[in-house]
Short mmCIF file of C-alpha atoms and ligand atoms in Angstrom, two decimals:
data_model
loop_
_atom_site.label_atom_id
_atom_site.label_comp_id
_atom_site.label_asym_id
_atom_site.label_seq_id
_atom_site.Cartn_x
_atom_site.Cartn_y
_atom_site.Cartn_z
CA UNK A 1448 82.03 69.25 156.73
CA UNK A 1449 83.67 71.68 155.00
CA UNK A 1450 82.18 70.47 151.29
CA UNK A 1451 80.86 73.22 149.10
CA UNK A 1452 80.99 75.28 151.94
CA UNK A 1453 80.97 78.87 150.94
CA UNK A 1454 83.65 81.24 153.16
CA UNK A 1455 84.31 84.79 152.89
CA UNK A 1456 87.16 85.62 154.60
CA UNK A 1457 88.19 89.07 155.32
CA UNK A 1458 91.83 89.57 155.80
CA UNK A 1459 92.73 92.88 157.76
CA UNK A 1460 95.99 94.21 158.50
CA UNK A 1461 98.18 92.24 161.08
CA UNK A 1462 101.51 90.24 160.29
CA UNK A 1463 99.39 86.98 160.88
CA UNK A 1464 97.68 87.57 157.19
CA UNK A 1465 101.26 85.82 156.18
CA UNK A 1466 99.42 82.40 157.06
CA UNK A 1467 96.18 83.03 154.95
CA UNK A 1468 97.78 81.61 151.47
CA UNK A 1469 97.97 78.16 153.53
CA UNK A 1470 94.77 78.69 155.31
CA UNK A 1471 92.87 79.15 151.87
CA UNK A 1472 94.92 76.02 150.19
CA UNK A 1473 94.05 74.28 153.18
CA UNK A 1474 90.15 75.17 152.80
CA UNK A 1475 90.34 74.66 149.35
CA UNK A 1476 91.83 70.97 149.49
CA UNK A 1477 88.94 70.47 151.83
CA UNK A 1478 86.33 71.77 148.87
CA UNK A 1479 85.38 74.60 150.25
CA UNK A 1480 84.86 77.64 148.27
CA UNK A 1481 87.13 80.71 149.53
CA UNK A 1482 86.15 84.31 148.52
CA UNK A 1483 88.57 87.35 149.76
CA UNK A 1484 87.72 90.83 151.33
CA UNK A 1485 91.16 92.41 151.58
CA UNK A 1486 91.71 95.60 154.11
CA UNK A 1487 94.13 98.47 153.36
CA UNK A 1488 95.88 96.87 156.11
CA UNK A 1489 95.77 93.92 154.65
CA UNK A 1490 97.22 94.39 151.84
CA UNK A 1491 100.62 95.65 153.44
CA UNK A 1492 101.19 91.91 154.24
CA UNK A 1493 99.68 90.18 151.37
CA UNK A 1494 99.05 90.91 148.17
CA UNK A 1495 95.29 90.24 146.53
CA UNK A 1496 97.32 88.59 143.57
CA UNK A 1497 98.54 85.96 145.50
CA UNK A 1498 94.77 86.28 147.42
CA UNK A 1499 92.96 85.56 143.82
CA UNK A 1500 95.35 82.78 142.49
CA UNK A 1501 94.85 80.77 145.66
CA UNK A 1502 91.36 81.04 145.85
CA UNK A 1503 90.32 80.87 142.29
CA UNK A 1504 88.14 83.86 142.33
CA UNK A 1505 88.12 87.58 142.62
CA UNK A 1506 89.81 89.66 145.45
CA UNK A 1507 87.36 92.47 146.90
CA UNK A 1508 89.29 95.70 148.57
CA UNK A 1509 87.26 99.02 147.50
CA UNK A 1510 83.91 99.61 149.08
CA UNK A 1511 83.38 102.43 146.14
CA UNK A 1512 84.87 100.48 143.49
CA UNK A 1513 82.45 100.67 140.45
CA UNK A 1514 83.05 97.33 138.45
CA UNK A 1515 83.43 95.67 142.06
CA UNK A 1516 79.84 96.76 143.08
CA UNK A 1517 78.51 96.07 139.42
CA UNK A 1518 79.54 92.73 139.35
CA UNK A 1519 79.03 91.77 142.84
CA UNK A 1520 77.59 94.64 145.47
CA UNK A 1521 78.70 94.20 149.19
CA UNK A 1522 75.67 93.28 150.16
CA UNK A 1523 75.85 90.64 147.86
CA UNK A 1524 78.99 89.85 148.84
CA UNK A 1525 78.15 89.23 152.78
CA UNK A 1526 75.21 87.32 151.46
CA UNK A 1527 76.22 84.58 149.19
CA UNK A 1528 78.51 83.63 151.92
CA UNK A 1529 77.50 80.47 154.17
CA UNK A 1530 79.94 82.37 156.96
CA UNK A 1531 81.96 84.98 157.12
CA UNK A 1532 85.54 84.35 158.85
CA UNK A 1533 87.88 87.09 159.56
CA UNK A 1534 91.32 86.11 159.79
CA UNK A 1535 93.52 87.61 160.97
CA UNK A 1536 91.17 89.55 163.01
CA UNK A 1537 92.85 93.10 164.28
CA UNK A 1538 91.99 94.58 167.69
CA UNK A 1539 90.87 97.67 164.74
CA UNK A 1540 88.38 95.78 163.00
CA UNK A 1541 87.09 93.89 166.19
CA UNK A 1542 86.48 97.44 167.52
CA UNK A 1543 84.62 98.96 164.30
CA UNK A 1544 82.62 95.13 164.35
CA UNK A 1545 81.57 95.71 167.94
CA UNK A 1546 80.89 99.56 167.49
CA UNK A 1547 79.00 98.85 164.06
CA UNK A 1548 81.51 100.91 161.96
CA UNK A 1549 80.75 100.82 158.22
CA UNK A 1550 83.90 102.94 156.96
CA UNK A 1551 85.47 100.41 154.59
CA UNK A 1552 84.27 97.13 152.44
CA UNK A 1553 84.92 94.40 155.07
CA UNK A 1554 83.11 96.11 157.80
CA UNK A 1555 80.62 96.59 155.71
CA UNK A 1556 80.07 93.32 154.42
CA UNK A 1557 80.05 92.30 158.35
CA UNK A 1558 77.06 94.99 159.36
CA UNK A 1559 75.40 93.75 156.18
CA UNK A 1560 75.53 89.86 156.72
CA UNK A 1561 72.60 87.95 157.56
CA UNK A 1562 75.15 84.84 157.84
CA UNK A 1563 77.22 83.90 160.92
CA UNK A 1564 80.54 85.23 161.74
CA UNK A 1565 84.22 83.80 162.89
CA UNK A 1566 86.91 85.94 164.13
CA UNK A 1567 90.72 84.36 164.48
CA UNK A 1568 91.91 87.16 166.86
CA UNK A 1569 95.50 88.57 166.05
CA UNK A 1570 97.73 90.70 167.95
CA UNK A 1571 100.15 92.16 170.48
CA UNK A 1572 99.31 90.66 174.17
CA UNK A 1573 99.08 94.27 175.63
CA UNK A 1574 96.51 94.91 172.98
CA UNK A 1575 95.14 91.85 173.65
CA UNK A 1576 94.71 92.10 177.28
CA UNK A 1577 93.58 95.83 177.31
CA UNK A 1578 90.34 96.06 178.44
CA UNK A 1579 88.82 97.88 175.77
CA UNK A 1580 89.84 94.84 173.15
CA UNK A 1581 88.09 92.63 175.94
CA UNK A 1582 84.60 94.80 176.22
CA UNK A 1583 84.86 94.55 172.44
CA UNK A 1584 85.27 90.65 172.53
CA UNK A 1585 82.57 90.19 174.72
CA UNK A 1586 80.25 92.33 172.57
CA UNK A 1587 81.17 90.39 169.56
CA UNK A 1588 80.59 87.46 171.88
CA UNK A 1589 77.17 88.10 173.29
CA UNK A 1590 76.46 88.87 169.34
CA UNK A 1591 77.21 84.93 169.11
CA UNK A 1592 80.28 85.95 166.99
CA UNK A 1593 82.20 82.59 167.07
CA UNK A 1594 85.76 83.39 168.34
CA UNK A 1595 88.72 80.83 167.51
CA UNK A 1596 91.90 81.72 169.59
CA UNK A 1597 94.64 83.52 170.16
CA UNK A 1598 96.83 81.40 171.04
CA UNK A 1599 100.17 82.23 173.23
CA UNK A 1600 103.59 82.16 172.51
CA UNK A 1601 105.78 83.94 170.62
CA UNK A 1602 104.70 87.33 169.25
CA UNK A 1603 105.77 88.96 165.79
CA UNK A 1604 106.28 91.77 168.21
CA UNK A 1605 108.82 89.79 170.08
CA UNK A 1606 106.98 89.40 173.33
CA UNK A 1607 105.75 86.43 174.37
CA UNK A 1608 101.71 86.10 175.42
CA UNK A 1609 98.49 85.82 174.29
CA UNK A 1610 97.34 87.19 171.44
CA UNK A 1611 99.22 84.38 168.73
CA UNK A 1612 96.57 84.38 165.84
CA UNK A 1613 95.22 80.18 166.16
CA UNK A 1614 96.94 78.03 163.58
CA UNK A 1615 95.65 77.39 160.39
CA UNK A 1616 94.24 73.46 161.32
CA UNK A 1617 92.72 75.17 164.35
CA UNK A 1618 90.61 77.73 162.46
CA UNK A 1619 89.45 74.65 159.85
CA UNK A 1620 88.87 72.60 162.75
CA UNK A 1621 86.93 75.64 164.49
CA UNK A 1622 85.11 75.88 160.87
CA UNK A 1623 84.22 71.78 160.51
CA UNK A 1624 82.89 71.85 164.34
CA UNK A 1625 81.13 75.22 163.71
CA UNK A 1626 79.21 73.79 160.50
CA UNK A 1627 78.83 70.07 162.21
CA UNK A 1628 77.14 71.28 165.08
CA UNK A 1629 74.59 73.60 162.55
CA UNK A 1630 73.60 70.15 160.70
CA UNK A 1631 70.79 68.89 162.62
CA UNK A 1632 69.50 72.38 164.53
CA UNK A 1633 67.23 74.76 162.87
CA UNK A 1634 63.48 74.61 162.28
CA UNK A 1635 63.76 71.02 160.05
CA UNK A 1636 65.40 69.40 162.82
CA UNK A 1637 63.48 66.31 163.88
CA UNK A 1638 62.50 65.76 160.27
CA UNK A 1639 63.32 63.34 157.26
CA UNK A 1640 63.46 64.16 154.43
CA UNK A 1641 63.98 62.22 151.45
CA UNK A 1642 65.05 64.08 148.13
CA UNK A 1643 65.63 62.68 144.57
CA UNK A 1644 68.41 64.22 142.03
CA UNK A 1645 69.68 63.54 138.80
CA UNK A 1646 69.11 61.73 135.55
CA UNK A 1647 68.54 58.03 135.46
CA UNK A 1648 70.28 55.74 133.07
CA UNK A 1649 68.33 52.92 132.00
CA UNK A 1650 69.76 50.11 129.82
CA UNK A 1651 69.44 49.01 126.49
CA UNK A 1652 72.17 46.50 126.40
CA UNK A 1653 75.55 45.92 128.72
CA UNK A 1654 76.86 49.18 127.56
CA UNK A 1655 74.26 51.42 126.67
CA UNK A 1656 71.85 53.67 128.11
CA UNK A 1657 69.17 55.65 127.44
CA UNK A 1658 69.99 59.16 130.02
CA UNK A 1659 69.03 62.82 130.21
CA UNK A 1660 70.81 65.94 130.74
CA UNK A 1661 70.30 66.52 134.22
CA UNK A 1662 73.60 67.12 136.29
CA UNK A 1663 71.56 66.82 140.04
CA UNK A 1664 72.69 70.71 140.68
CA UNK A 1665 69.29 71.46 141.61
CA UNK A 1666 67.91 68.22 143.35
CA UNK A 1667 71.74 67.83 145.14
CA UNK A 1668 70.86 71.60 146.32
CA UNK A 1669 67.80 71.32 147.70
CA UNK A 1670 69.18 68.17 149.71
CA UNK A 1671 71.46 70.85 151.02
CA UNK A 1672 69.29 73.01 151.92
CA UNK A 1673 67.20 71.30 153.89
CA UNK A 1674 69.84 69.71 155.62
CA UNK A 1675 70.77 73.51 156.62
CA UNK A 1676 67.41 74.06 157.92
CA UNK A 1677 68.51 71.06 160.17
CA UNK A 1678 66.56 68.21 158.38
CA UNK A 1679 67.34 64.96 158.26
CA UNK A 1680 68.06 64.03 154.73
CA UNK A 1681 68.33 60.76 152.47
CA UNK A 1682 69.79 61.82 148.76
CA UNK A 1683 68.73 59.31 146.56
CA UNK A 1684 70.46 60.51 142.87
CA UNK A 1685 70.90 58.81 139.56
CA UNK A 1686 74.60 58.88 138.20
CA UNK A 1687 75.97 62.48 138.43
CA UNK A 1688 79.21 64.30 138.63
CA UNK A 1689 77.68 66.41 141.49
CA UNK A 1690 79.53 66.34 144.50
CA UNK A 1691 77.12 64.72 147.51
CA UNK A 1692 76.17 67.92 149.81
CA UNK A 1693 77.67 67.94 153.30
CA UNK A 1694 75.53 66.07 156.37
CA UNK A 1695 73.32 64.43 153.86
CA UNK A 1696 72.94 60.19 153.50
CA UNK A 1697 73.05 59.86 149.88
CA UNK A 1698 72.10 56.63 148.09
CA UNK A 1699 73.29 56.23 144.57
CA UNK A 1700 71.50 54.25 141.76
CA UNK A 1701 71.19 54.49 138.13
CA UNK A 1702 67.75 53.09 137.31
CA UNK A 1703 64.14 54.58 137.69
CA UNK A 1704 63.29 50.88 139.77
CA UNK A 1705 65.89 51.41 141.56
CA UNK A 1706 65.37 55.00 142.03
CA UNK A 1707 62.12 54.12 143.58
CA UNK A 1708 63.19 51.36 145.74
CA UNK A 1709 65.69 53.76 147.32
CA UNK A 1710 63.02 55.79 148.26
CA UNK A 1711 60.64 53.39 149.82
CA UNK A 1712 63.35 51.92 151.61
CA UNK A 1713 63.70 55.50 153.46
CA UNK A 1714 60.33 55.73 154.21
CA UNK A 1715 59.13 56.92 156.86
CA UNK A 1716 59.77 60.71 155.77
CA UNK A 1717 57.88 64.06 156.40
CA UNK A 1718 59.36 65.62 153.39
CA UNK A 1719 59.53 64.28 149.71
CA UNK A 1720 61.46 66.57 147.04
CA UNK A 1721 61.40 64.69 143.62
CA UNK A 1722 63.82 67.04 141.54
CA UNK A 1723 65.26 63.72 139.89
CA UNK A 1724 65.00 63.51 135.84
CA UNK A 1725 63.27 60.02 135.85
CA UNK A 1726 63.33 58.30 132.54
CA UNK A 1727 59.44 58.07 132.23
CA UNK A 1728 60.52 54.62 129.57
CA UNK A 1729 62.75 51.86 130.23
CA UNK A 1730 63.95 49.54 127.04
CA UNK A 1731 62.03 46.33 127.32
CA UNK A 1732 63.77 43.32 127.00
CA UNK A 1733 67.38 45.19 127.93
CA UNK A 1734 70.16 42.07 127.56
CA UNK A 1735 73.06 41.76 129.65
CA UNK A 1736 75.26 41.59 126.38
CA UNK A 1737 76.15 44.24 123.88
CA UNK A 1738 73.87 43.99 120.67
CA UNK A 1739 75.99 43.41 117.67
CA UNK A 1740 75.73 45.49 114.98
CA UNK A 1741 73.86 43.89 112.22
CA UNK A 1742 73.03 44.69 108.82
CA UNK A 1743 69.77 46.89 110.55
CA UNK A 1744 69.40 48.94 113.30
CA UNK A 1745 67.70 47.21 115.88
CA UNK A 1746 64.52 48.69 117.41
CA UNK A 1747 64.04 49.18 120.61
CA UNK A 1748 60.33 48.43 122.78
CA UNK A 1749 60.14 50.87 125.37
CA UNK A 1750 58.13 49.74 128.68
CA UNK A 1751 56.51 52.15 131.30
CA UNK A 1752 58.91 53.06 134.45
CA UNK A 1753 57.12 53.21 137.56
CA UNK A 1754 56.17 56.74 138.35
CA UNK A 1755 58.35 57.38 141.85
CA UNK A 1756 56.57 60.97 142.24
CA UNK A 1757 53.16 59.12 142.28
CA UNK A 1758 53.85 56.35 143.86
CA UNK A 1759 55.18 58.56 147.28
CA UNK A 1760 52.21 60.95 146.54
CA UNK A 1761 49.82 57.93 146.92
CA UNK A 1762 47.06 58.05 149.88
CA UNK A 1763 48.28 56.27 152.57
CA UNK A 1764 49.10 56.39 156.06
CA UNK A 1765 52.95 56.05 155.43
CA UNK A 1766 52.78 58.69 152.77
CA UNK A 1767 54.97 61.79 153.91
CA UNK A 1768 53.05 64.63 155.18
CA UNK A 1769 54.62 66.99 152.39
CA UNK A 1770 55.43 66.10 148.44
CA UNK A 1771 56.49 68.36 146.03
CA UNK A 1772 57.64 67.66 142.25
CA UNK A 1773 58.76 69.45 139.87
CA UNK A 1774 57.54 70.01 136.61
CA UNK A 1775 59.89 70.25 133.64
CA UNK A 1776 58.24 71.59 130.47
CA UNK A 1777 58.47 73.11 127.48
CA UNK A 1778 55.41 74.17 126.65
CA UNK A 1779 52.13 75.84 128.49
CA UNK A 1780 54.62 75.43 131.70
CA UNK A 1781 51.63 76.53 134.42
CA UNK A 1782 48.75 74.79 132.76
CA UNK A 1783 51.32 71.44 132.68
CA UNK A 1784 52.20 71.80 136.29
CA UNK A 1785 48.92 72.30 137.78
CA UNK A 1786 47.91 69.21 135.53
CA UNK A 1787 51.36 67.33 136.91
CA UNK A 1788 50.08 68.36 141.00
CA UNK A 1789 46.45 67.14 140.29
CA UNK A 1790 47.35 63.95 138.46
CA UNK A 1791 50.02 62.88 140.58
CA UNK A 1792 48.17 63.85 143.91
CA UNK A 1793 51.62 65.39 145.00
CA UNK A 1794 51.35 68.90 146.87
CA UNK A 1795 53.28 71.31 145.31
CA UNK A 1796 55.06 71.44 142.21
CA UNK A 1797 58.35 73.43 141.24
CA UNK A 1798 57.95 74.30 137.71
CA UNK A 1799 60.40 75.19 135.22
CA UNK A 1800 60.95 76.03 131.57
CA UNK A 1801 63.56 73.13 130.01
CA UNK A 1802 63.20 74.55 126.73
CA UNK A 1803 66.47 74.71 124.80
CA UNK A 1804 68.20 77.67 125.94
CA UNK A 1805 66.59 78.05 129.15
CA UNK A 1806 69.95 76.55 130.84
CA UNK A 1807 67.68 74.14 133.30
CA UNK A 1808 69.33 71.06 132.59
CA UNK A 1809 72.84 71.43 133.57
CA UNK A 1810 72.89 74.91 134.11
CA UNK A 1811 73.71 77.05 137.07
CA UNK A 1812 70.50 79.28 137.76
CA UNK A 1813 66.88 78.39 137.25
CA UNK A 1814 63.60 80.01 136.95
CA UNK A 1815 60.59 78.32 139.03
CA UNK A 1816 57.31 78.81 139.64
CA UNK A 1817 55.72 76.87 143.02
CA UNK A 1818 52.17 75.77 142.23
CA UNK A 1819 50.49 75.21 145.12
CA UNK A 1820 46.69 74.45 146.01
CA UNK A 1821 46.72 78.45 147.04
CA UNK A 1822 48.16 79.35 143.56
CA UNK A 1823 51.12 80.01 141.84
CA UNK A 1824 53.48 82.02 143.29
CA UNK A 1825 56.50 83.07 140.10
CA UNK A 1826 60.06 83.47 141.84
CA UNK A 1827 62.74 85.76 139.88
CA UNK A 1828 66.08 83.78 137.97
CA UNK A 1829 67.95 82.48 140.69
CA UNK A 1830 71.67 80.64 141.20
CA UNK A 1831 70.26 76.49 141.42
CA UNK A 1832 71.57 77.26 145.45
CA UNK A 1833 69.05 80.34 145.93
CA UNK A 1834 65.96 78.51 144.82
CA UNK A 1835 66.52 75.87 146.94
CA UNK A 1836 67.38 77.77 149.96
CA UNK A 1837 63.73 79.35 148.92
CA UNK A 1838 62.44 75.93 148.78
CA UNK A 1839 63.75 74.73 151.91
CA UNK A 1840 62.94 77.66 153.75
CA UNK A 1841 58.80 77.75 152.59
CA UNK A 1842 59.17 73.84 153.85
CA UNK A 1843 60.49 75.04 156.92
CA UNK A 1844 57.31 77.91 157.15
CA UNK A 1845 54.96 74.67 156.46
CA UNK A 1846 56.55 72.53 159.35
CA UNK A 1847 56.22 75.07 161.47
CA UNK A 1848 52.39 75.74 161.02
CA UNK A 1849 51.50 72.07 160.09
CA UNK A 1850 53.79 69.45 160.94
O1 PMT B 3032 69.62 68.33 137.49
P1 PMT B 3032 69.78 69.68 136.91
O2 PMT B 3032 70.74 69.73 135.77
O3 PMT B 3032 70.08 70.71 137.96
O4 PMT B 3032 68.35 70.10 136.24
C1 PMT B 3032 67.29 70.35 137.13
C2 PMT B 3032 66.00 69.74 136.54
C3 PMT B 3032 65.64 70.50 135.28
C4 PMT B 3032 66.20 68.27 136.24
C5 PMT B 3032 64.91 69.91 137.63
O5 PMT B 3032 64.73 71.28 137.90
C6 PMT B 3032 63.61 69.30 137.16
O6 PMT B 3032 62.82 69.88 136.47
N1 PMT B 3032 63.41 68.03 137.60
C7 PMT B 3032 62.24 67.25 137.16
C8 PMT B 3032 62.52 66.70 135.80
C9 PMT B 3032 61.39 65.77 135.39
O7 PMT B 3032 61.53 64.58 135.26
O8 PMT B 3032 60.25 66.51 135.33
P2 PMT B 3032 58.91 65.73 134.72
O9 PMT B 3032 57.93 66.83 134.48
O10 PMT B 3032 59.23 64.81 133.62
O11 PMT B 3032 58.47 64.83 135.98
C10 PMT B 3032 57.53 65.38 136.89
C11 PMT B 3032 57.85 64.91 138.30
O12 PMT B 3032 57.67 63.51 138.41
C12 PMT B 3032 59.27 65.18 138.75
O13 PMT B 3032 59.22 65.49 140.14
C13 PMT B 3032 59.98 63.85 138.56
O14 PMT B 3032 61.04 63.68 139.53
C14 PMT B 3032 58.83 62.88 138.84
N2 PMT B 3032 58.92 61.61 138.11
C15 PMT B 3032 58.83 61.58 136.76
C16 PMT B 3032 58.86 60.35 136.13
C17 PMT B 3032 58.96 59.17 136.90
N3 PMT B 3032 58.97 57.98 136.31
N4 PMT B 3032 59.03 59.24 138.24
C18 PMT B 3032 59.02 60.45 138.86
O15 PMT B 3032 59.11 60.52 140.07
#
């Protein structure tokens, strides 16, 4: 559950921060992404070298720190996060979190976070105990701040007692359960969805294909994404190095026919996302041997695929109540795509520039515009992940008002 999970985990300052190497390898093995905040505090038990080598990306420490905020503001920073685990958490920084202190970069990334929160609790029992650490708890609590731990036993402090920060399986475990249990709830829940990604290889011979240059980042995204919003989701993707999204049924093929069959064999769905880059030909006539090479090269007849978009935008009372392509063009993108929603009877279209350059294919970020029958609405460069969290969540608006 833990997949391509994004965790920022903000280390403050108690002896436990010793076990957060292992707790990041441990994440990490698990393919989650790990991104540090480190407290002044923090840093007196670990060092944000050893922070940044384990977790393959930058450490964070200075709220005011220019290139930090250039790069990557705070608010940023508590955003990109899917949640936000602090670990060790002090009885200091569970009192600024409960009071809504804003004094350093962590607790400012925690008043600024629209994403949930996990605590590992870490420290002395007496501090523990102390009934202002428990009002503070229970404020954090009633905030739905998820709590993992203490354990007892024995303290750095040499006393014995609650207040052990939870060991490192426990907090993944917490983590796994946590992001289990938020598949399946949220305003898609109830629904199928059925979402196509990647290129499709189609034969010409036993070891030859004609492909694309689609990687599935964007269609395996928006699988992910609606499974978020609590959807239940069928991936159906052509051959890609992508890794399959967490709480989503994926179905692998490699041909537009089978593409298609994949897709009508999930039927019934509510929701239809075609972000696949169907080969619109297939080679006619493709043998199950490997052409020799002969004194020409040979040509190749090229057949019509069947259109998968079209086919699940068809009239019909098992078609899904919502379709949306998208439109990959080079030229007069909007004109294209409004053509592409009329002629394919689908309902909205996600349209995007593939011109050379434009970093579509393969790429990382994409700029869309969603062509509706209300218009066109033009959404700014995003990361492949933000535009189909925008996706998911004007699905989610739809279902809500007419599903
Ligand atoms: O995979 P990435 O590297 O992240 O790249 C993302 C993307 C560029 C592939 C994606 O954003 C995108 O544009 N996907 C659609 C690519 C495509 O085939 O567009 P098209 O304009 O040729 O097809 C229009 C629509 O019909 C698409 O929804 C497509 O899935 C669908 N189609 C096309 C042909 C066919 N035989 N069957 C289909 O269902």
């Amino acid at each position: 559950m833990l997949e391509n999970k994004r965790i920022l985990l903000i280390v403050a300052g108690g002896i436990a921060a010793v076990k957060v190497p292992d707790l990041i390898r441990r994440l990490r093995e698990r393919g989650a992404h790990v991104r540090c905040v480190l407290t002044k505090g923090g840093a007196q038990f670990v060092t944000p070298l050893t922070l940044a080598a384990l977790s393959g990306d930058k450490v964070y420490q200075d709220l005011f720190s220019l290139t930090d905020e250039s790069e990557m503001g705070h608010i940023r920073l508590s955003r990109e996060a899917d949640i936000l685990l602090v670990a060790p958490a002090t009885a200091d920084i569970m009192a600024k979190m409960a009071t809504g202190q804003a004094d350093d970069l962590a607790t400012t990334a925690l008043l600024a976070t629209d994403k949930p929160v996990m605590i590992a609790p870490s420290m002395n029992a007496m501090m523990w105990t102390h009934p202002a650490t428990q009002a503070n708890l229970l404020t954090l609590q009633n905030r739905e701040v998820k709590v993992v731990g203490p354990g007892a036993g024995d303290l750095a402090c040499g006393e014995v007692g609650d207040g052990r920060m939870s060991e490192v399986p426990e907090i993944i475990a917490a983590l796994s359960r946590f992001f289990q249990k938020t598949q399946g709830q949220g305003p898609l829940a109830g629904f199928r969805a059925i979402v196509t990604s990647g290129p499709t290889h189609e034969p010409i011979d036993a070891v030859r294909y004609i492909a694309n240059r689609s990687s599935g980042k964007q269609g395996h995204a928006v699988a992910a994404a609606l499974a978020e919003q609590g959807a239940k989701v069928t991936l159906v993707t052509g051959p890609t190095a992508e890794p399959v999204p967490d709480g989503v049924q994926v179905q692998k093929v490699e041909t537009a026919a089978q593409m298609l069959k994949a897709c009508q064999a999930a039927l019934p769905a509510e929701i239809v996302v075609c972000a696949a880059a169907v080969a619109d030909w297939k080679v006619e006539g493709a043998g199950v041997s490997k052409i020799k090479k002969g004194k020409a090269p040979p040509e190749l007849k090229l057949a019509e695929n069947p259109d998968i978009l079209a086919t699940l935008s068809a009239p019909g009372k098992d078609r899904p109540a919502l379709v949306i392509g998208f439109a990959a063009e080079t030229d007069n993108l909007i004109e294209n795509a409004k053509a592409k929603r009329a002629a394919k009877q689908c309902d909205w279209i996600v349209a995007n520039d593939v011109s050379p350059g434009s970093g579509a294919f393969g790429g990382d970020s994409n700029t869309v515009h969603l062509v509706t029958a209300d218009g066109v609405e033009n959404w700014p460069t995003l990361k492949k992940r933000a535009v189909a969290e925008r996706l998911a969540e004007r699905i989610a608006k739809f279902a809500e008002r007419n599903l």
